[in-house]
Coordinates of C-alpha atoms and ligand atoms in Angstrom, one line a residue:
M1 CA 24.1 -2.9 -0.7
T2 CA 21.2 -3.1 -3.0
R3 CA 18.2 -0.6 -2.2
V4 CA 14.8 -2.4 -2.1
L5 CA 11.5 -1.1 -1.5
V6 CA 9.3 -3.7 0.1
A7 CA 5.4 -2.9 -0.1
L8 CA 3.7 -4.8 2.5
G9 CA 0.1 -5.6 2.0
G10 CA -2.7 -5.8 4.9
N11 CA -2.1 -9.5 5.6
A12 CA 1.5 -8.7 6.5
I13 CA 0.3 -6.4 9.3
Q14 CA -2.9 -7.9 10.2
P15 CA -4.3 -11.2 10.0
A16 CA -8.0 -11.5 7.9
G17 CA -10.7 -12.8 9.7
G18 CA -9.3 -11.3 13.0
R19 CA -11.3 -9.2 15.2
G20 CA -8.3 -6.5 14.3
T21 CA -7.3 -6.0 17.9
W22 CA -3.5 -4.3 18.7
S23 CA -2.4 -7.7 19.8
E24 CA -2.9 -9.5 17.0
A25 CA -1.0 -7.0 14.9
V26 CA 2.0 -7.4 16.9
R27 CA 1.7 -11.3 16.9
R28 CA 1.2 -10.6 13.0
M29 CA 4.1 -8.4 12.4
R30 CA 6.2 -10.3 14.8
R31 CA 6.4 -12.8 12.1
T32 CA 6.3 -9.9 9.1
A33 CA 9.7 -8.1 10.8
R34 CA 11.6 -11.9 11.0
G35 CA 11.2 -12.1 7.4
L36 CA 12.7 -8.4 7.0
A37 CA 15.4 -8.5 9.4
R38 CA 16.5 -11.6 6.9
T39 CA 16.7 -9.5 4.3
V40 CA 18.8 -7.1 5.9
A41 CA 21.1 -9.5 7.5
A42 CA 21.5 -10.8 3.7
G43 CA 23.2 -6.8 3.1
Q44 CA 19.8 -4.9 1.9
E45 CA 19.6 -1.1 2.3
L46 CA 15.9 -1.7 3.2
V47 CA 13.0 0.9 2.9
L48 CA 9.3 0.5 3.4
T49 CA 5.6 1.4 2.8
H50 CA 2.4 -0.8 3.5
G51 CA -0.9 -0.4 3.0
N52 CA -3.9 0.7 5.3
G53 CA -7.0 -0.4 4.5
P54 CA -8.8 -2.1 7.4
Q55 CA -6.9 0.3 10.1
V56 CA -8.5 3.7 7.6
G57 CA -11.9 1.7 7.7
D58 CA -11.2 1.5 11.5
L59 CA -10.9 4.9 12.4
V60 CA -13.1 6.1 9.7
R61 CA -15.8 3.9 11.6
E62 CA -14.3 5.0 15.1
A63 CA -15.1 8.6 14.3
E64 CA -18.7 8.0 13.2
L65 CA -19.7 6.4 16.7
G66 CA -17.8 9.4 18.2
E67 CA -19.6 12.2 16.7
P68 CA -21.6 12.9 19.3
E69 CA -19.4 13.8 21.6
V70 CA -15.9 14.1 19.8
P71 CA -15.8 16.1 16.2
A72 CA -15.0 13.4 13.5
P73 CA -12.0 14.8 11.5
P74 CA -11.6 14.9 7.6
M75 CA -10.5 10.9 6.4
F76 CA -7.0 12.1 5.1
V77 CA -6.2 12.7 8.8
A78 CA -7.6 9.2 9.2
G79 CA -5.2 8.2 6.7
A80 CA -2.3 10.3 8.7
E81 CA -3.3 8.1 11.8
S82 CA -3.0 4.9 10.6
E83 CA 0.7 6.1 9.4
G84 CA 1.4 6.5 12.9
E85 CA -0.4 3.7 14.4
I86 CA 1.1 1.4 11.1
G87 CA 4.5 3.1 11.8
L88 CA 4.4 2.2 15.5
L89 CA 4.0 -1.3 15.4
V90 CA 7.0 -1.3 12.5
A91 CA 9.2 0.4 14.3
Q92 CA 8.6 -1.8 18.0
E93 CA 8.8 -5.1 16.1
L94 CA 10.9 -4.5 13.3
S95 CA 13.9 -3.0 15.8
A96 CA 13.3 -6.0 17.9
A97 CA 13.9 -8.7 14.9
L98 CA 16.7 -6.5 13.7
A99 CA 18.3 -6.3 16.9
R100 CA 18.0 -10.4 17.5
A101 CA 19.5 -11.2 13.9
R102 CA 22.4 -8.8 14.9
T103 CA 21.8 -6.2 12.4
P104 CA 20.5 -3.1 14.4
R105 CA 18.5 -0.4 12.9
V106 CA 16.7 2.6 13.8
V107 CA 13.3 2.1 12.4
V108 CA 12.3 5.6 11.4
P109 CA 8.8 5.7 10.1
V110 CA 7.8 9.2 8.1
L111 CA 4.4 10.8 8.1
C112 CA 4.1 11.2 4.2
R113 CA 2.0 13.5 2.0
T114 CA 1.2 12.8 -2.1
E115 CA 0.6 15.2 -4.8
V116 CA -2.7 14.2 -6.6
D117 CA -4.3 15.9 -9.7
A118 CA -7.7 17.5 -8.7
R119 CA -8.2 17.0 -12.0
D120 CA -8.3 13.8 -12.1
P121 CA -11.0 11.7 -13.2
S122 CA -11.2 9.3 -10.2
F123 CA -12.7 12.7 -8.4
R124 CA -15.3 13.0 -11.0
A125 CA -16.2 8.7 -10.8
P126 CA -15.2 7.5 -7.4
T127 CA -14.7 3.8 -7.2
K128 CA -13.0 2.9 -3.8
P129 CA -15.5 1.5 -1.2
V130 CA -14.4 3.1 2.5
G131 CA -16.3 2.0 6.2
R132 CA -19.5 -0.1 6.7
F133 CA -22.9 -0.8 4.9
Y134 CA -25.7 1.5 5.2
T135 CA -29.3 1.3 4.6
A136 CA -30.9 3.5 2.2
A137 CA -32.3 6.0 4.5
E138 CA -28.9 6.3 6.0
A139 CA -27.6 7.0 3.2
R140 CA -29.7 10.0 2.0
R141 CA -29.1 11.5 5.2
L142 CA -25.1 11.3 5.6
R143 CA -25.0 12.5 1.2
A144 CA -27.3 15.5 2.5
R145 CA -25.2 16.0 5.5
H146 CA -21.5 15.6 4.3
G147 CA -22.3 15.5 0.8
W148 CA -20.5 11.7 0.3
T149 CA -21.2 9.9 -2.5
L150 CA -22.5 6.9 -1.6
R151 CA -23.3 3.4 -4.3
E152 CA -25.7 0.9 -3.5
D153 CA -23.9 -2.9 -4.0
R154 CA -26.9 -4.8 -4.6
A155 CA -25.5 -8.4 -4.2
R156 CA -24.1 -7.7 -0.2
G157 CA -27.6 -5.8 0.7
G158 CA -26.8 -1.6 1.3
W159 CA -25.1 1.7 0.5
R160 CA -21.6 2.4 0.8
R161 CA -19.2 5.5 0.6
V162 CA -17.1 5.2 -2.9
V163 CA -14.1 7.9 -2.3
P164 CA -12.0 8.5 -5.7
S165 CA -8.9 7.1 -5.9
P166 CA -6.6 9.1 -8.1
R167 CA -3.2 8.4 -9.7
P168 CA 0.1 9.5 -7.1
R169 CA 2.2 12.7 -8.9
R170 CA 4.6 13.4 -6.7
W171 CA 6.1 12.5 -3.4
L172 CA 6.5 15.5 -1.0
E173 CA 8.8 14.2 0.9
A174 CA 11.1 12.1 -1.4
P175 CA 13.9 15.1 -1.5
A176 CA 14.5 14.7 2.1
I177 CA 14.6 10.7 2.2
R178 CA 16.9 10.6 -1.0
A179 CA 19.4 12.8 0.1
A180 CA 19.5 10.7 3.7
L181 CA 19.9 7.4 1.9
D182 CA 22.3 8.7 -0.4
L183 CA 24.4 10.0 2.7
G184 CA 24.5 6.5 4.1
L185 CA 21.6 6.6 6.2
G186 CA 20.2 3.3 4.8
R187 CA 23.7 1.6 6.5
T188 CA 22.0 2.3 9.7
C189 CA 18.2 3.1 9.4
V190 CA 15.2 1.5 8.3
F191 CA 12.6 4.1 6.6
V192 CA 8.7 3.6 6.7
V193 CA 7.1 6.0 4.0
T194 CA 4.1 6.6 2.3
G195 CA 2.3 4.1 4.2
G196 CA -1.5 3.4 2.7
G197 CA 0.0 5.6 -0.4
G198 CA 0.7 9.0 1.8
V199 CA -1.7 11.3 2.5
P200 CA -3.5 12.5 -0.8
V201 CA -3.0 16.0 -0.9
V202 CA -4.1 18.4 -3.9
R203 CA -1.7 21.7 -4.7
Q204 CA -3.5 25.6 -4.4
A205 CA -3.3 28.1 -6.1
N206 CA -0.8 30.2 -3.1
G207 CA 2.0 27.4 -3.2
G208 CA 0.8 25.1 -0.5
W209 CA -1.4 21.6 -0.4
R210 CA -4.3 20.5 0.9
G211 CA -5.9 17.2 2.0
V212 CA -8.5 15.6 0.2
D213 CA -10.7 13.1 1.0
A214 CA -9.8 9.9 -1.3
V215 CA -7.3 6.9 -0.9
I216 CA -4.2 6.5 -2.7
D217 CA -3.3 2.4 -4.3
K218 CA -0.1 1.6 -2.0
D219 CA 1.5 -0.4 -5.0
R220 CA 1.4 2.9 -6.9
A221 CA 2.8 4.7 -4.7
A222 CA 5.2 2.0 -4.1
A223 CA 6.4 2.5 -8.1
L224 CA 6.7 6.2 -7.3
V225 CA 8.8 6.1 -4.1
A226 CA 11.1 3.4 -5.8
R227 CA 12.1 5.2 -8.3
A228 CA 12.1 8.3 -6.4
L229 CA 14.7 6.4 -4.1
D230 CA 16.6 5.0 -7.1
C231 CA 15.4 1.8 -6.1
A232 CA 17.5 -1.4 -7.6
L233 CA 14.4 -3.8 -6.4
L234 CA 10.8 -3.3 -5.5
V235 CA 9.3 -6.2 -3.9
I236 CA 5.5 -6.5 -3.3
V237 CA 4.6 -8.4 -0.7
T238 CA 1.0 -10.0 -0.4
D239 CA -0.7 -13.0 0.6
V240 CA -0.6 -15.1 -2.7
P241 CA 2.9 -16.5 -3.8
G242 CA 3.1 -14.3 -6.8
A243 CA 0.5 -13.0 -10.0
A244 CA -1.2 -15.8 -11.7
V245 CA -2.4 -16.4 -14.8
G246 CA -6.1 -18.5 -14.7
F247 CA -6.3 -17.4 -10.9
G248 CA -9.5 -19.2 -9.1
R249 CA -9.5 -21.7 -12.4
P250 CA -8.7 -25.4 -12.3
E251 CA -6.1 -24.0 -15.2
R252 CA -4.3 -21.3 -12.7
R253 CA -0.4 -21.0 -12.9
W254 CA 1.7 -18.9 -11.4
L255 CA 4.0 -16.8 -13.4
R256 CA 7.4 -16.8 -12.4
D257 CA 10.2 -15.1 -14.2
V258 CA 8.2 -13.2 -16.9
S259 CA 9.3 -10.4 -19.5
A260 CA 7.3 -7.3 -19.3
A261 CA 5.8 -8.0 -22.4
E262 CA 4.4 -11.2 -21.4
L263 CA 2.7 -9.6 -18.3
R264 CA 1.7 -6.9 -19.8
R265 CA -0.4 -9.0 -21.9
H266 CA -2.1 -11.0 -19.6
L267 CA -2.3 -7.5 -17.7
R268 CA -4.6 -6.1 -20.8
A269 CA -6.1 -9.7 -21.1
G270 CA -7.7 -8.7 -17.5
E271 CA -6.2 -12.4 -15.6
F272 CA -5.3 -9.7 -12.5
G273 CA -8.3 -8.6 -10.3
E274 CA -9.1 -5.0 -10.3
G275 CA -8.0 -3.5 -7.3
S276 CA -6.0 -6.3 -5.8
M277 CA -3.7 -8.4 -8.1
G278 CA -4.1 -5.7 -11.1
P279 CA -2.3 -2.8 -9.5
K280 CA 0.7 -4.4 -8.3
V281 CA 1.6 -6.0 -11.7
E282 CA 0.7 -1.9 -12.9
A283 CA 3.2 -1.1 -10.1
V284 CA 5.8 -3.5 -11.6
L285 CA 5.7 -2.9 -15.2
E286 CA 6.0 0.8 -14.3
F287 CA 8.6 0.9 -12.4
V288 CA 10.9 -1.5 -14.9
A289 CA 9.4 0.6 -17.4
R290 CA 10.8 3.8 -16.3
G291 CA 14.7 2.0 -15.3
G292 CA 14.2 -0.5 -12.4
R293 CA 16.2 -3.0 -12.3
E294 CA 13.7 -5.5 -11.0
A295 CA 10.3 -6.1 -9.3
V296 CA 9.1 -9.1 -7.7
I297 CA 5.1 -9.9 -6.3
T298 CA 5.5 -12.3 -4.1
D299 CA 4.4 -13.5 -0.3
L300 CA 6.2 -13.5 2.9
P301 CA 7.0 -17.3 3.4
S302 CA 8.5 -16.6 0.0
L303 CA 10.4 -13.7 0.4
S304 CA 14.1 -14.5 1.1
R305 CA 13.9 -16.7 -1.8
A306 CA 12.0 -14.3 -3.9
L307 CA 14.9 -12.1 -3.3
E308 CA 17.4 -14.5 -4.4
G309 CA 15.1 -15.0 -7.9
R310 CA 14.1 -18.5 -6.6
A311 CA 10.5 -17.8 -5.9
G312 CA 7.9 -15.0 -6.7
T313 CA 6.6 -13.7 -9.7
R314 CA 10.1 -11.5 -11.3
V315 CA 10.1 -8.9 -14.0
R316 CA 13.3 -7.7 -14.8
G317 CA 14.2 -3.8 -16.6
V318 CA 17.0 -3.9 -19.3
R319 CA 19.2 -1.7 -17.1
Ligands
ADP1 P1 -2.7 -6.7 -0.2 O1 -3.8 -6.2 0.7 O2 -1.2 -7.2 -0.2 O3 -2.5 -5.2 -1.7 P2 -4.6 -7.7 -1.9 O4 -5.5 -8.4 -1.9 O5 -5.1 -6.4 -2.3 O6 -3.7 -8.0 -1.4 O7 -4.0 -8.4 -3.8 C1 -3.8 -9.3 -3.5 C2 -4.9 -10.7 -3.8 O8 -5.3 -10.3 -5.5 C3 -4.8 -11.9 -3.6 O9 -5.7 -12.3 -2.5 C4 -5.7 -12.8 -4.6 O10 -6.9 -13.0 -4.2 C5 -6.0 -11.5 -5.7 N1 -5.6 -11.9 -7.1 C6 -6.8 -11.6 -8.1 N2 -6.0 -11.8 -9.5 C7 -5.2 -12.6 -9.2 C8 -4.3 -13.3 -10.0 N3 -4.5 -13.5 -11.4 N4 -3.1 -13.8 -8.9 C9 -2.6 -13.6 -8.1 N5 -3.9 -13.3 -7.3 C10 -4.8 -12.6 -7.8
MG2 MG1 -4.5 -4.1 -2.1

């Protein structure tokens, strides 16, 4: 069995442009689960991770509206809530799809924390927008009340909260999941780990950890998880068939089998969107540079073919 980490993007969980209802998510996840079940039926030892951007956005907004009556939790708590919410969705739909494919597995979502460095430069220059747009007056109030950083987005006419996006340093639950897989539990279970990159925590002087209001890029976390679990393959599932050069221009060309050197050249040349395709390309490069066998960026319809090397942007390591 090949140990594979599949990282699901937003589009695999909730359709873009919908209302964000639970039933929409169930329908979408049902489709995603069918694709994932095929990979398990093909003999892969599957581990899953996923993004959480829209879900955290909704939870933060809910908390904001409920504030007069129910105290709003810190943002990192919303991160933990989203791991539960999406973990439930995956557990329900994937276990059903696996049973139908006659490869039953227990789907086990794990609440995960990811250590970040308190001195990460992103804490001094937060960039990742979260939540809705505010007026200038609201922005002043929120800054005074919560100490948030808010930035004006002139093009879209409003102010938005921005939070840091520090690099993930260590996945705290890694030793437990690694031991479970090495004992053979991957034959009977599918673990769902580091949803939304995991809840960001920083190490404290007393040896404990403290949650921080930040977002961890799920693709960066995926590279860390794939290494920690010694996965042979990292698959990033998004809403485009792969990484392209000339994206959004008439000369667009999808990359298929590509060397790490060539991919790195395109990355440096700015071919990949910052905060979208860029982190995926960085994640696959980091994975193969640190001993990973193979990494693929693909979309759900191409997933099975990508696992056979017939679709997606694929980079191979030297191992
Ligand atoms: P996910 O939720 O899967 O992480 P993202 O929106 O973060 O999805 O990233 C996927 C998006 O990256 C694509 O929909 C595409 O619009 C964008 N993108 C930016 N640059 C490129 C590129 N060079 N090739 C392919 N997609 C790109
Ligand atoms: Mg993304």
